[in-house]
mmCIF file of C-alpha atoms in Angstrom:
data_model
loop_
_atom_site.group_PDB
_atom_site.id
_atom_site.type_symbol
_atom_site.label_atom_id
_atom_site.label_comp_id
_atom_site.label_asym_id
_atom_site.label_seq_id
_atom_site.Cartn_x
_atom_site.Cartn_y
_atom_site.Cartn_z
ATOM 1 C CA UNK U 19 0.019 0.084 0.035
ATOM 2 C CA UNK U 20 2.763 2.753 -0.474
ATOM 3 C CA UNK U 21 3.279 5.092 -3.271
ATOM 4 C CA UNK U 22 3.144 3.386 -6.442
ATOM 5 C CA UNK U 23 5.905 4.729 -8.909
ATOM 6 C CA UNK U 24 4.376 8.206 -10.041
ATOM 7 C CA UNK U 25 2.955 7.817 -13.332
ATOM 8 C CA UNK U 26 3.944 10.590 -15.827
ATOM 9 C CA UNK U 27 3.605 11.477 -19.405
ATOM 10 C CA UNK U 28 5.203 14.095 -21.752
ATOM 11 C CA UNK U 29 3.317 16.624 -23.383
ATOM 12 C CA UNK U 30 4.733 19.343 -25.373
ATOM 13 C CA UNK U 31 8.196 18.455 -23.846
ATOM 14 C CA UNK U 32 6.928 19.065 -20.498
ATOM 15 C CA UNK U 33 6.410 16.557 -17.841
ATOM 16 C CA UNK U 34 3.165 15.729 -16.427
ATOM 17 C CA UNK U 35 2.008 13.606 -13.496
ATOM 18 C CA UNK U 36 -1.540 11.805 -14.554
ATOM 19 C CA UNK U 37 -2.350 11.726 -10.479
ATOM 20 C CA UNK U 38 -2.354 15.502 -10.616
ATOM 21 C CA UNK U 39 -3.799 15.921 -14.122
ATOM 22 C CA UNK U 40 -6.616 13.609 -12.893
ATOM 23 C CA UNK U 41 -7.633 14.771 -9.593
ATOM 24 C CA UNK U 42 -7.015 18.335 -10.610
ATOM 25 C CA UNK U 43 -9.815 17.938 -13.291
ATOM 26 C CA UNK U 44 -12.114 16.037 -10.475
ATOM 27 C CA UNK U 45 -11.617 18.920 -8.363
ATOM 28 C CA UNK U 46 -12.241 21.548 -10.809
ATOM 29 C CA UNK U 47 -15.264 19.585 -12.257
ATOM 30 C CA UNK U 48 -16.531 19.418 -8.508
ATOM 31 C CA UNK U 49 -16.407 23.285 -8.251
ATOM 32 C CA UNK U 50 -17.743 24.050 -11.377
ATOM 33 C CA UNK U 51 -20.984 21.893 -10.305
ATOM 34 C CA UNK U 52 -21.099 22.855 -6.830
ATOM 35 C CA UNK U 53 -21.195 26.552 -8.264
ATOM 36 C CA UNK U 54 -23.414 25.799 -11.038
ATOM 37 C CA UNK U 55 -26.155 24.035 -8.816
ATOM 38 C CA UNK U 56 -26.047 26.302 -6.017
ATOM 39 C CA UNK U 57 -26.554 29.443 -8.240
ATOM 40 C CA UNK U 58 -29.358 28.408 -10.646
ATOM 41 C CA UNK U 59 -32.653 30.096 -9.345
ATOM 42 C CA UNK U 60 -31.385 33.326 -7.800
ATOM 43 C CA UNK U 61 -33.915 35.459 -5.783
ATOM 44 C CA UNK U 62 -33.965 38.135 -3.418
ATOM 45 C CA UNK U 63 -35.260 35.646 -0.892
ATOM 46 C CA UNK U 64 -32.633 33.077 -0.791
ATOM 47 C CA UNK U 65 -33.576 29.356 -1.050
ATOM 48 C CA UNK U 66 -31.319 26.562 -0.066
ATOM 49 C CA UNK U 67 -28.625 26.618 -2.642
ATOM 50 C CA UNK U 68 -28.550 30.285 -2.897
ATOM 51 C CA UNK U 69 -28.269 30.139 0.925
ATOM 52 C CA UNK U 70 -25.048 27.883 1.191
ATOM 53 C CA UNK U 71 -23.459 29.922 -1.585
ATOM 54 C CA UNK U 72 -24.007 33.173 -0.332
ATOM 55 C CA UNK U 73 -22.849 32.001 3.203
ATOM 56 C CA UNK U 74 -19.943 30.751 1.884
ATOM 57 C CA UNK U 75 -18.898 33.937 -0.204
ATOM 58 C CA UNK U 76 -19.850 35.575 3.189
ATOM 59 C CA UNK U 77 -17.233 33.500 4.870
ATOM 60 C CA UNK U 78 -14.375 33.781 2.257
ATOM 61 C CA UNK U 79 -15.004 37.772 2.413
ATOM 62 C CA UNK U 80 -14.810 37.541 6.015
ATOM 63 C CA UNK U 81 -11.124 35.947 5.626
ATOM 64 C CA UNK U 82 -10.208 38.707 3.398
ATOM 65 C CA UNK U 83 -11.468 41.398 5.424
ATOM 66 C CA UNK U 84 -9.404 40.190 8.422
ATOM 67 C CA UNK U 85 -6.734 41.818 6.755
ATOM 68 C CA UNK U 86 -7.510 43.409 3.725
ATOM 69 C CA UNK U 87 -9.048 47.040 4.062
ATOM 70 C CA UNK U 88 -12.640 46.774 3.644
ATOM 71 C CA UNK U 89 -12.877 49.136 0.548
ATOM 72 C CA UNK U 90 -10.150 46.810 -1.258
ATOM 73 C CA UNK U 91 -11.571 43.424 -0.430
ATOM 74 C CA UNK U 92 -13.944 43.614 -3.481
ATOM 75 C CA UNK U 93 -11.003 43.227 -6.029
ATOM 76 C CA UNK U 94 -9.935 39.979 -4.450
ATOM 77 C CA UNK U 95 -13.245 38.200 -3.130
ATOM 78 C CA UNK U 96 -13.223 36.062 -6.323
ATOM 79 C CA UNK U 97 -9.771 35.095 -5.759
ATOM 80 C CA UNK U 98 -10.555 34.260 -2.151
ATOM 81 C CA UNK U 99 -13.668 32.553 -2.849
ATOM 82 C CA UNK U 100 -12.199 30.315 -5.806
ATOM 83 C CA UNK U 101 -9.285 29.649 -3.903
ATOM 84 C CA UNK U 102 -10.916 28.365 -0.900
ATOM 85 C CA UNK U 103 -13.285 26.250 -2.795
ATOM 86 C CA UNK U 104 -10.593 24.785 -4.502
ATOM 87 C CA UNK U 105 -8.155 23.959 -2.060
ATOM 88 C CA UNK U 106 -10.874 22.678 0.353
ATOM 89 C CA UNK U 107 -12.309 19.941 -1.924
ATOM 90 C CA UNK U 108 -8.737 19.302 -2.969
ATOM 91 C CA UNK U 109 -7.921 18.238 0.628
ATOM 92 C CA UNK U 110 -11.074 16.449 1.011
ATOM 93 C CA UNK U 111 -10.698 14.543 -2.324
ATOM 94 C CA UNK U 112 -7.960 12.170 -1.236
ATOM 95 C CA UNK U 113 -9.431 11.324 2.337
ATOM 96 C CA UNK U 114 -12.114 9.628 0.471
ATOM 97 C CA UNK U 115 -11.327 8.714 -2.761
ATOM 98 C CA UNK U 116 -7.874 7.108 -3.810
ATOM 99 C CA UNK U 117 -7.877 5.306 -7.320
ATOM 100 C CA UNK U 118 -5.039 3.252 -8.234
ATOM 101 C CA UNK U 119 -4.442 2.191 -11.634
ATOM 102 C CA UNK U 120 -1.742 -0.565 -13.138
ATOM 103 C CA UNK U 121 -0.147 0.033 -9.627
ATOM 104 C CA UNK U 122 0.065 3.762 -10.016
ATOM 105 C CA UNK U 123 -2.189 6.592 -7.795
ATOM 106 C CA UNK U 124 -4.462 8.392 -10.348
ATOM 107 C CA UNK U 125 -6.924 10.011 -7.777
ATOM 108 C CA UNK U 126 -5.624 11.431 -4.464
ATOM 109 C CA UNK U 127 -5.545 15.001 -3.195
ATOM 110 C CA UNK U 128 -3.793 17.254 -5.524
ATOM 111 C CA UNK U 129 -2.691 19.079 -2.294
ATOM 112 C CA UNK U 130 -0.748 16.454 -1.288
ATOM 113 C CA UNK U 131 2.036 17.141 -3.698
ATOM 114 C CA UNK U 132 4.512 19.877 -3.309
ATOM 115 C CA UNK U 133 4.453 21.021 -6.836
ATOM 116 C CA UNK U 134 0.575 21.815 -6.754
ATOM 117 C CA UNK U 135 0.478 23.833 -3.260
ATOM 118 C CA UNK U 136 3.779 26.254 -4.237
ATOM 119 C CA UNK U 137 1.957 26.606 -7.718
ATOM 120 C CA UNK U 138 -0.841 28.007 -5.398
ATOM 121 C CA UNK U 139 1.948 29.752 -3.404
ATOM 122 C CA UNK U 140 3.340 31.212 -6.137
ATOM 123 C CA UNK U 141 0.032 32.549 -7.615
ATOM 124 C CA UNK U 142 -0.787 34.299 -4.497
ATOM 125 C CA UNK U 143 2.605 35.861 -4.485
ATOM 126 C CA UNK U 144 2.299 37.049 -7.884
ATOM 127 C CA UNK U 145 -0.904 38.628 -7.335
ATOM 128 C CA UNK U 146 0.096 40.510 -4.544
ATOM 129 C CA UNK U 147 2.943 41.989 -6.587
ATOM 130 C CA UNK U 148 0.552 42.856 -8.915
ATOM 131 C CA UNK U 149 -1.864 44.474 -6.623
ATOM 132 C CA UNK U 150 0.899 46.152 -5.027
ATOM 133 C CA UNK U 151 2.241 47.797 -8.065
ATOM 134 C CA UNK U 152 -1.558 48.705 -9.449
ATOM 135 C CA UNK U 153 -2.336 50.265 -6.042
ATOM 136 C CA UNK U 154 1.060 52.395 -5.324
ATOM 137 C CA UNK U 155 2.815 52.252 -8.755
ATOM 138 C CA UNK U 156 5.985 50.686 -9.325
ATOM 139 C CA UNK U 157 8.412 53.362 -7.743
ATOM 140 C CA UNK U 158 6.337 53.115 -4.108
ATOM 141 C CA UNK U 159 6.208 49.399 -4.554
ATOM 142 C CA UNK U 160 9.405 48.397 -4.890
ATOM 143 C CA UNK U 161 11.067 51.277 -2.521
ATOM 144 C CA UNK U 162 8.987 49.346 0.210
ATOM 145 C CA UNK U 163 11.659 46.828 -0.097
ATOM 146 C CA UNK U 164 13.906 49.169 1.560
ATOM 147 C CA UNK U 165 12.139 50.288 4.420
ATOM 148 C CA UNK U 166 12.990 50.715 7.155
ATOM 149 C CA UNK U 167 16.072 51.245 5.634
ATOM 150 C CA UNK U 168 18.162 50.129 2.507
ATOM 151 C CA UNK U 169 19.901 47.331 4.305
ATOM 152 C CA UNK U 170 16.751 45.701 4.800
ATOM 153 C CA UNK U 171 16.769 44.614 0.737
ATOM 154 C CA UNK U 172 18.365 40.950 1.284
ATOM 155 C CA UNK U 173 15.738 40.262 4.328
ATOM 156 C CA UNK U 174 12.843 41.567 2.430
ATOM 157 C CA UNK U 175 13.874 39.620 -0.571
ATOM 158 C CA UNK U 176 14.621 36.435 1.457
ATOM 159 C CA UNK U 177 11.025 36.990 3.006
ATOM 160 C CA UNK U 178 9.344 36.619 -0.047
ATOM 161 C CA UNK U 179 10.940 33.708 -0.519
ATOM 162 C CA UNK U 180 9.957 32.095 2.450
ATOM 163 C CA UNK U 181 6.653 33.374 2.262
ATOM 164 C CA UNK U 182 6.658 31.329 -0.937
ATOM 165 C CA UNK U 183 7.765 28.002 0.640
ATOM 166 C CA UNK U 184 5.991 27.997 3.851
ATOM 167 C CA UNK U 185 2.843 29.089 2.376
ATOM 168 C CA UNK U 186 2.962 26.042 -0.025
ATOM 169 C CA UNK U 187 4.587 23.684 2.127
ATOM 170 C CA UNK U 188 2.366 23.885 4.975
ATOM 171 C CA UNK U 189 -0.651 22.640 3.487
ATOM 172 C CA UNK U 190 1.334 20.235 1.481
ATOM 173 C CA UNK U 191 2.681 18.899 4.992
ATOM 174 C CA UNK U 192 -0.591 18.516 6.739
ATOM 175 C CA UNK U 193 -2.555 16.944 3.556
ATOM 176 C CA UNK U 194 0.442 14.650 2.757
ATOM 177 C CA UNK U 195 0.960 13.270 6.281
ATOM 178 C CA UNK U 196 -2.557 12.409 6.739
ATOM 179 C CA UNK U 197 -2.870 10.661 3.426
ATOM 180 C CA UNK U 198 0.181 8.435 4.493
ATOM 181 C CA UNK U 199 -1.180 7.887 7.857
ATOM 182 C CA UNK U 200 -4.387 6.673 6.314
ATOM 183 C CA UNK U 201 -2.379 4.121 4.120
ATOM 184 C CA UNK U 202 -0.378 3.217 6.985
ATOM 185 C CA UNK U 203 -3.285 2.330 9.285
ATOM 186 C CA UNK U 204 -4.901 0.796 6.064
ATOM 187 C CA UNK U 205 -1.863 -1.367 5.570
ATOM 188 C CA UNK U 206 -1.661 -2.216 9.476
ATOM 189 C CA UNK U 207 -5.460 -3.249 8.706
ATOM 190 C CA UNK U 208 -5.185 -5.528 5.859
ATOM 191 C CA UNK U 209 -1.758 -7.037 7.246
ATOM 192 C CA UNK U 210 -3.000 -10.114 9.470
ATOM 193 C CA UNK U 211 -6.980 -10.356 8.366
ATOM 194 C CA UNK U 212 -10.393 -9.983 10.588
ATOM 195 C CA UNK U 213 -8.062 -9.105 13.934
ATOM 196 C CA UNK U 214 -6.381 -6.219 12.958
ATOM 197 C CA UNK U 215 -9.080 -5.134 10.386
ATOM 198 C CA UNK U 216 -11.702 -4.919 13.370
ATOM 199 C CA UNK U 217 -8.730 -2.726 15.675
ATOM 200 C CA UNK U 218 -7.681 -0.472 12.752
ATOM 201 C CA UNK U 219 -10.857 0.497 10.912
ATOM 202 C CA UNK U 220 -12.304 2.589 13.937
ATOM 203 C CA UNK U 221 -8.768 4.449 14.127
ATOM 204 C CA UNK U 222 -8.813 4.862 10.079
ATOM 205 C CA UNK U 223 -12.304 6.495 10.426
ATOM 206 C CA UNK U 224 -11.203 8.613 13.674
ATOM 207 C CA UNK U 225 -8.272 9.746 11.526
ATOM 208 C CA UNK U 226 -10.104 10.080 8.533
ATOM 209 C CA UNK U 227 -12.436 12.887 10.526
ATOM 210 C CA UNK U 228 -9.395 14.559 11.844
ATOM 211 C CA UNK U 229 -7.798 14.802 8.474
ATOM 212 C CA UNK U 230 -11.398 16.472 6.968
ATOM 213 C CA UNK U 231 -10.837 18.999 10.068
ATOM 214 C CA UNK U 232 -7.514 19.552 9.444
ATOM 215 C CA UNK U 233 -8.076 19.713 5.420
ATOM 216 C CA UNK U 234 -10.574 22.454 6.105
ATOM 217 C CA UNK U 235 -8.464 24.272 8.491
ATOM 218 C CA UNK U 236 -5.810 24.531 6.147
ATOM 219 C CA UNK U 237 -7.838 25.668 3.200
ATOM 220 C CA UNK U 238 -8.750 28.342 5.768
ATOM 221 C CA UNK U 239 -5.025 29.229 6.664
ATOM 222 C CA UNK U 240 -3.764 29.270 3.162
ATOM 223 C CA UNK U 241 -7.063 32.060 2.351
ATOM 224 C CA UNK U 242 -5.965 33.843 5.499
ATOM 225 C CA UNK U 243 -2.575 34.240 4.580
ATOM 226 C CA UNK U 244 -2.874 34.696 1.109
ATOM 227 C CA UNK U 245 -4.843 37.792 2.333
ATOM 228 C CA UNK U 246 -2.056 38.980 4.827
ATOM 229 C CA UNK U 247 0.327 38.814 2.205
ATOM 230 C CA UNK U 248 -1.724 40.366 -0.376
ATOM 231 C CA UNK U 249 -2.546 43.332 2.294
ATOM 232 C CA UNK U 250 1.327 43.576 3.336
ATOM 233 C CA UNK U 251 1.776 44.717 -0.571
ATOM 234 C CA UNK U 252 -1.225 47.326 -0.450
ATOM 235 C CA UNK U 253 0.375 49.759 1.935
ATOM 236 C CA UNK U 254 2.982 51.865 1.725
ATOM 237 C CA UNK U 255 5.328 50.737 5.265
ATOM 238 C CA UNK U 256 6.657 53.652 7.326
ATOM 239 C CA UNK F 6 7.389 6.436 -0.893
ATOM 240 C CA UNK F 7 9.264 9.838 -1.688
ATOM 241 C CA UNK F 8 10.445 8.906 -4.881
ATOM 242 C CA UNK F 9 8.893 11.756 -6.526
ATOM 243 C CA UNK F 10 10.500 14.190 -4.554
ATOM 244 C CA UNK F 11 13.851 13.167 -5.037
ATOM 245 C CA UNK F 12 15.624 15.762 -7.216
ATOM 246 C CA UNK F 13 16.841 13.728 -10.286
ATOM 247 C CA UNK F 14 13.417 11.839 -11.055
ATOM 248 C CA UNK F 15 11.571 13.480 -13.456
ATOM 249 C CA UNK F 16 10.038 16.263 -12.230
ATOM 250 C CA UNK F 17 6.830 17.328 -13.287
ATOM 251 C CA UNK F 18 6.873 20.874 -13.486
ATOM 252 C CA UNK F 19 4.126 20.523 -16.473
ATOM 253 C CA UNK F 20 1.821 19.978 -13.700
ATOM 254 C CA UNK F 21 2.393 23.823 -12.470
ATOM 255 C CA UNK F 22 1.306 25.144 -16.080
ATOM 256 C CA UNK F 23 -1.778 23.052 -15.670
ATOM 257 C CA UNK F 24 -3.018 23.939 -12.545
ATOM 258 C CA UNK F 25 -2.356 27.496 -12.835
ATOM 259 C CA UNK F 26 -4.335 27.654 -16.448
ATOM 260 C CA UNK F 27 -7.140 25.327 -14.521
ATOM 261 C CA UNK F 28 -7.272 27.748 -11.963
ATOM 262 C CA UNK F 29 -7.485 30.910 -14.122
ATOM 263 C CA UNK F 30 -10.128 29.174 -16.161
ATOM 264 C CA UNK F 31 -11.956 28.341 -12.842
ATOM 265 C CA UNK F 32 -11.444 32.088 -11.930
ATOM 266 C CA UNK F 33 -13.232 32.962 -15.104
ATOM 267 C CA UNK F 34 -15.909 30.088 -15.127
ATOM 268 C CA UNK F 35 -16.990 30.893 -11.009
ATOM 269 C CA UNK F 36 -17.298 34.693 -12.044
ATOM 270 C CA UNK F 37 -19.685 34.123 -14.872
ATOM 271 C CA UNK F 38 -21.808 31.412 -13.201
ATOM 272 C CA UNK F 39 -22.028 32.468 -9.735
ATOM 273 C CA UNK F 40 -19.657 35.269 -8.482
ATOM 274 C CA UNK F 41 -21.170 38.254 -10.549
ATOM 275 C CA UNK F 42 -24.829 37.205 -10.062
ATOM 276 C CA UNK F 43 -25.072 36.538 -6.223
ATOM 277 C CA UNK F 44 -22.512 39.321 -5.556
ATOM 278 C CA UNK F 45 -25.126 41.345 -7.242
ATOM 279 C CA UNK F 46 -28.056 39.866 -5.717
ATOM 280 C CA UNK F 47 -26.590 40.251 -2.437
ATOM 281 C CA UNK F 48 -25.731 44.135 -3.138
ATOM 282 C CA UNK F 49 -29.343 44.256 -4.443
ATOM 283 C CA UNK F 50 -30.973 42.961 -1.176
ATOM 284 C CA UNK F 51 -28.706 45.092 0.942
ATOM 285 C CA UNK F 52 -30.004 48.086 -1.005
ATOM 286 C CA UNK F 53 -33.424 46.985 -0.439
ATOM 287 C CA UNK F 54 -33.131 46.177 3.214
ATOM 288 C CA UNK F 55 -31.554 49.604 3.814
ATOM 289 C CA UNK F 56 -34.240 51.400 1.670
ATOM 290 C CA UNK F 57 -36.837 49.446 3.625
ATOM 291 C CA UNK F 58 -35.650 50.599 7.052
ATOM 292 C CA UNK F 59 -35.577 54.230 5.703
ATOM 293 C CA UNK F 60 -39.020 54.129 4.601
ATOM 294 C CA UNK F 61 -40.305 52.400 7.131
ATOM 295 C CA UNK F 62 -38.495 55.180 10.135
ATOM 296 C CA UNK F 63 -40.520 57.383 7.758
ATOM 297 C CA UNK F 64 -43.783 56.020 7.696
ATOM 298 C CA UNK F 65 -43.104 55.589 11.794
ATOM 299 C CA UNK F 66 -42.692 58.995 11.995
ATOM 300 C CA UNK F 67 -45.521 60.039 9.869
ATOM 301 C CA UNK F 68 -47.783 57.564 11.751
ATOM 302 C CA UNK F 69 -46.426 59.130 15.208
ATOM 303 C CA UNK F 70 -47.548 62.779 13.415
ATOM 304 C CA UNK F 71 -50.870 61.472 12.776
ATOM 305 C CA UNK F 72 -51.596 60.149 16.129
ATOM 306 C CA UNK F 73 -50.578 63.506 17.763
ATOM 307 C CA UNK F 74 -52.307 65.060 15.588
ATOM 308 C CA UNK F 75 -55.805 63.070 15.827
ATOM 309 C CA UNK F 76 -54.975 63.708 19.965
ATOM 310 C CA UNK F 77 -55.116 67.441 19.741
ATOM 311 C CA UNK F 78 -58.212 67.362 17.400
ATOM 312 C CA UNK F 79 -59.733 64.731 20.006
ATOM 313 C CA UNK F 80 -58.796 67.200 22.911
ATOM 314 C CA UNK F 81 -60.008 70.231 20.860
ATOM 315 C CA UNK F 82 -63.448 68.465 20.105
ATOM 316 C CA UNK F 83 -63.752 67.457 24.062
ATOM 317 C CA UNK F 84 -63.376 70.924 25.056
ATOM 318 C CA UNK F 85 -65.643 72.461 22.440
ATOM 319 C CA UNK F 86 -68.660 69.720 23.565
ATOM 320 C CA UNK F 87 -67.925 70.630 27.200
ATOM 321 C CA UNK F 88 -68.522 74.473 26.298
ATOM 322 C CA UNK F 89 -71.660 73.613 24.376
ATOM 323 C CA UNK F 90 -73.076 71.397 27.362
ATOM 324 C CA UNK F 91 -72.140 74.981 29.742
ATOM 325 C CA UNK F 92 -73.502 77.124 27.139
ATOM 326 C CA UNK F 93 -76.951 74.918 27.109
ATOM 327 C CA UNK F 94 -76.898 74.525 30.472
ATOM 328 C CA UNK F 95 -76.691 78.355 31.635
ATOM 329 C CA UNK F 96 -78.871 79.717 28.446
ATOM 330 C CA UNK F 97 -81.797 76.614 30.416
ATOM 331 C CA UNK F 98 -81.394 78.176 33.506
ATOM 332 C CA UNK F 99 -81.239 82.135 32.213
ATOM 333 C CA UNK F 100 -84.555 80.891 30.129
ATOM 334 C CA UNK F 101 -86.471 79.447 33.679
ATOM 335 C CA UNK F 102 -85.680 82.343 35.696
ATOM 336 C CA UNK F 103 -87.069 84.840 32.704
ATOM 337 C CA UNK F 104 -89.813 82.416 32.612
ATOM 338 C CA UNK F 105 -90.585 82.204 36.429
ATOM 339 C CA UNK F 106 -89.992 86.163 36.643
ATOM 340 C CA UNK F 107 -92.582 86.746 34.046
ATOM 341 C CA UNK F 108 -94.759 84.224 35.612
ATOM 342 C CA UNK F 109 -94.742 86.049 39.095
ATOM 343 C CA UNK F 110 -94.953 89.369 37.746
ATOM 344 C CA UNK F 111 -97.981 88.597 35.624
ATOM 345 C CA UNK F 112 -99.039 86.888 38.817
ATOM 346 C CA UNK F 113 -98.656 89.838 40.624
ATOM 347 C CA UNK F 114 -100.441 92.170 37.948
ATOM 348 C CA UNK F 115 -103.431 90.057 37.960
ATOM 349 C CA UNK F 116 -103.924 89.833 41.791
ATOM 350 C CA UNK F 117 -103.758 93.559 41.780
ATOM 351 C CA UNK F 118 -106.190 93.940 39.138
ATOM 352 C CA UNK F 119 -108.307 91.755 40.815
ATOM 353 C CA UNK F 120 -108.076 93.521 44.419
ATOM 354 C CA UNK F 121 -108.563 97.154 42.552
ATOM 355 C CA UNK F 122 -112.063 95.470 40.816
ATOM 356 C CA UNK F 123 -112.906 94.206 44.412
ATOM 357 C CA UNK F 124 -112.569 97.304 45.727
ATOM 358 C CA UNK F 125 -114.210 99.426 43.405
ATOM 359 C CA UNK F 126 -117.152 97.326 43.208
ATOM 360 C CA UNK F 127 -117.473 97.618 46.979
ATOM 361 C CA UNK F 128 -117.111 101.400 46.571
ATOM 362 C CA UNK F 129 -119.867 101.088 44.282
ATOM 363 C CA UNK F 130 -122.222 99.186 46.448
ATOM 364 C CA UNK F 131 -121.217 101.467 49.420
ATOM 365 C CA UNK F 132 -121.897 104.434 47.465
ATOM 366 C CA UNK F 133 -125.684 102.776 46.366
ATOM 367 C CA UNK F 134 -126.326 101.881 49.709
ATOM 368 C CA UNK F 135 -125.761 105.267 50.902
ATOM 369 C CA UNK F 136 -128.019 106.848 48.013
ATOM 370 C CA UNK F 137 -130.802 104.288 49.200
ATOM 371 C CA UNK F 138 -130.726 104.689 53.066
ATOM 372 C CA UNK F 139 -131.065 108.621 51.924
ATOM 373 C CA UNK F 140 -133.728 108.232 49.760
ATOM 374 C CA UNK F 141 -135.379 105.762 52.448
ATOM 375 C CA UNK F 142 -134.951 108.367 55.217
ATOM 376 C CA UNK F 143 -136.182 111.311 53.070
ATOM 377 C CA UNK F 144 -139.362 108.984 52.260
ATOM 378 C CA UNK F 145 -139.803 108.042 55.762
ATOM 379 C CA UNK F 146 -139.564 111.710 56.683
ATOM 380 C CA UNK F 147 -142.420 112.833 54.354
ATOM 381 C CA UNK F 148 -144.562 110.167 55.143
ATOM 382 C CA UNK F 149 -144.697 110.602 58.863
ATOM 383 C CA UNK F 150 -145.089 114.509 58.236
ATOM 384 C CA UNK F 151 -148.275 113.790 55.986
ATOM 385 C CA UNK F 152 -150.468 111.787 58.554
ATOM 386 C CA UNK F 153 -150.550 110.658 61.914
ATOM 387 C CA UNK F 154 -150.021 107.180 62.657
ATOM 388 C CA UNK F 155 -151.313 104.814 64.989
ATOM 389 C CA UNK F 156 -149.377 101.934 66.083
ATOM 390 C CA UNK F 157 -151.057 99.416 63.882
ATOM 391 C CA UNK F 158 -150.615 101.717 60.951
ATOM 392 C CA UNK F 159 -147.139 102.116 61.981
ATOM 393 C CA UNK F 160 -146.616 98.808 62.037
ATOM 394 C CA UNK F 161 -148.069 98.262 58.406
ATOM 395 C CA UNK F 162 -146.825 101.107 57.239
ATOM 396 C CA UNK F 163 -143.070 100.027 58.539
ATOM 397 C CA UNK F 164 -144.013 96.598 56.982
ATOM 398 C CA UNK F 165 -145.366 97.830 53.805
ATOM 399 C CA UNK F 166 -141.676 99.567 53.629
ATOM 400 C CA UNK F 167 -139.688 96.695 54.217
ATOM 401 C CA UNK F 168 -141.515 94.878 51.709
ATOM 402 C CA UNK F 169 -141.250 97.438 49.251
ATOM 403 C CA UNK F 170 -137.460 97.890 50.193
ATOM 404 C CA UNK F 171 -137.204 93.727 49.523
ATOM 405 C CA UNK F 172 -139.104 94.222 46.251
ATOM 406 C CA UNK F 173 -136.906 97.601 45.637
ATOM 407 C CA UNK F 174 -133.999 95.419 46.311
ATOM 408 C CA UNK F 175 -135.006 92.325 44.546
ATOM 409 C CA UNK F 176 -135.927 94.186 41.307
#
């Protein structure tokens, strides 16, 4: 029950992982389906689906409002909402569906791969840079790196790099370890027949529930930190 | 287990590109499908609620004004009714007093007239009686003078006179 060999394929000179592409598409379709089916009959008096969608939008907007000034939130609301939904479903996907085909994993949590999480981390930091330049202009944006004094520049640049790494690796670590432990417990369950099965299945269920909780927390933390990084670029440091 | 993390095995950076494109596409789809209409609906609702609150506040103050108006009108009409009743009472009192006084004076006048009439009547009667007595005395005197009379004659005479008197009075 260990990780099978990573099945990859070449396309346009780039290497793709089958598991990531397939799971990514599954999450993509899930997000589209949720958004599509909850937004069908929009009315002034919201019904079930619309209530849920509006609650979710209020929730992610609330996360953003925690750090971004409220008059700027509207520009990042869509990003925060989509990011939260995508990461949340990605985190949960591997807990319930793990498909293996020809001894290689095809469907698992996309966020249990550091390349995927670092892609999202990079996207957030690029958005932060872009928003900073758009709001303050090139000059003010880049002189922020020289605050509080000129010699701070290496530390500022290093901070960008560590932000990129920690933002991506935090969510990866939690989801990856959660899935690995699930696999280990499952390996224990199937090692000695019925006897270990009885012991291990409740543990597996408990860990699954805990991982679902952790996945939600990590999606929340990722969006929160994204909004913090974006808000840092929106103001001139003193 | 960590084989795909080891540098040297084929790293699949294509996934980065794939996820970036997927996410951008997802952003666009979510925006078109849900974000725009739902946020617009939420904004509309917020506007409607605030306008509802404003109009409720307005109608509340209007209602309060109306209540005040009605209260003052009610008080005014109550006062008016009271004055009307008061006026009617005093008018009635006055009228009664007037009528009573009128009746009193009328009765007084009637009584005075009656007394005057009675006095007149008595006066007239006394005057008549006095005249009669005078005539009678003169007649008696003339009769006595005309002839001498005995007691019987005298008596007959007096009786005849008295008879005559009664006749006279009767007539």
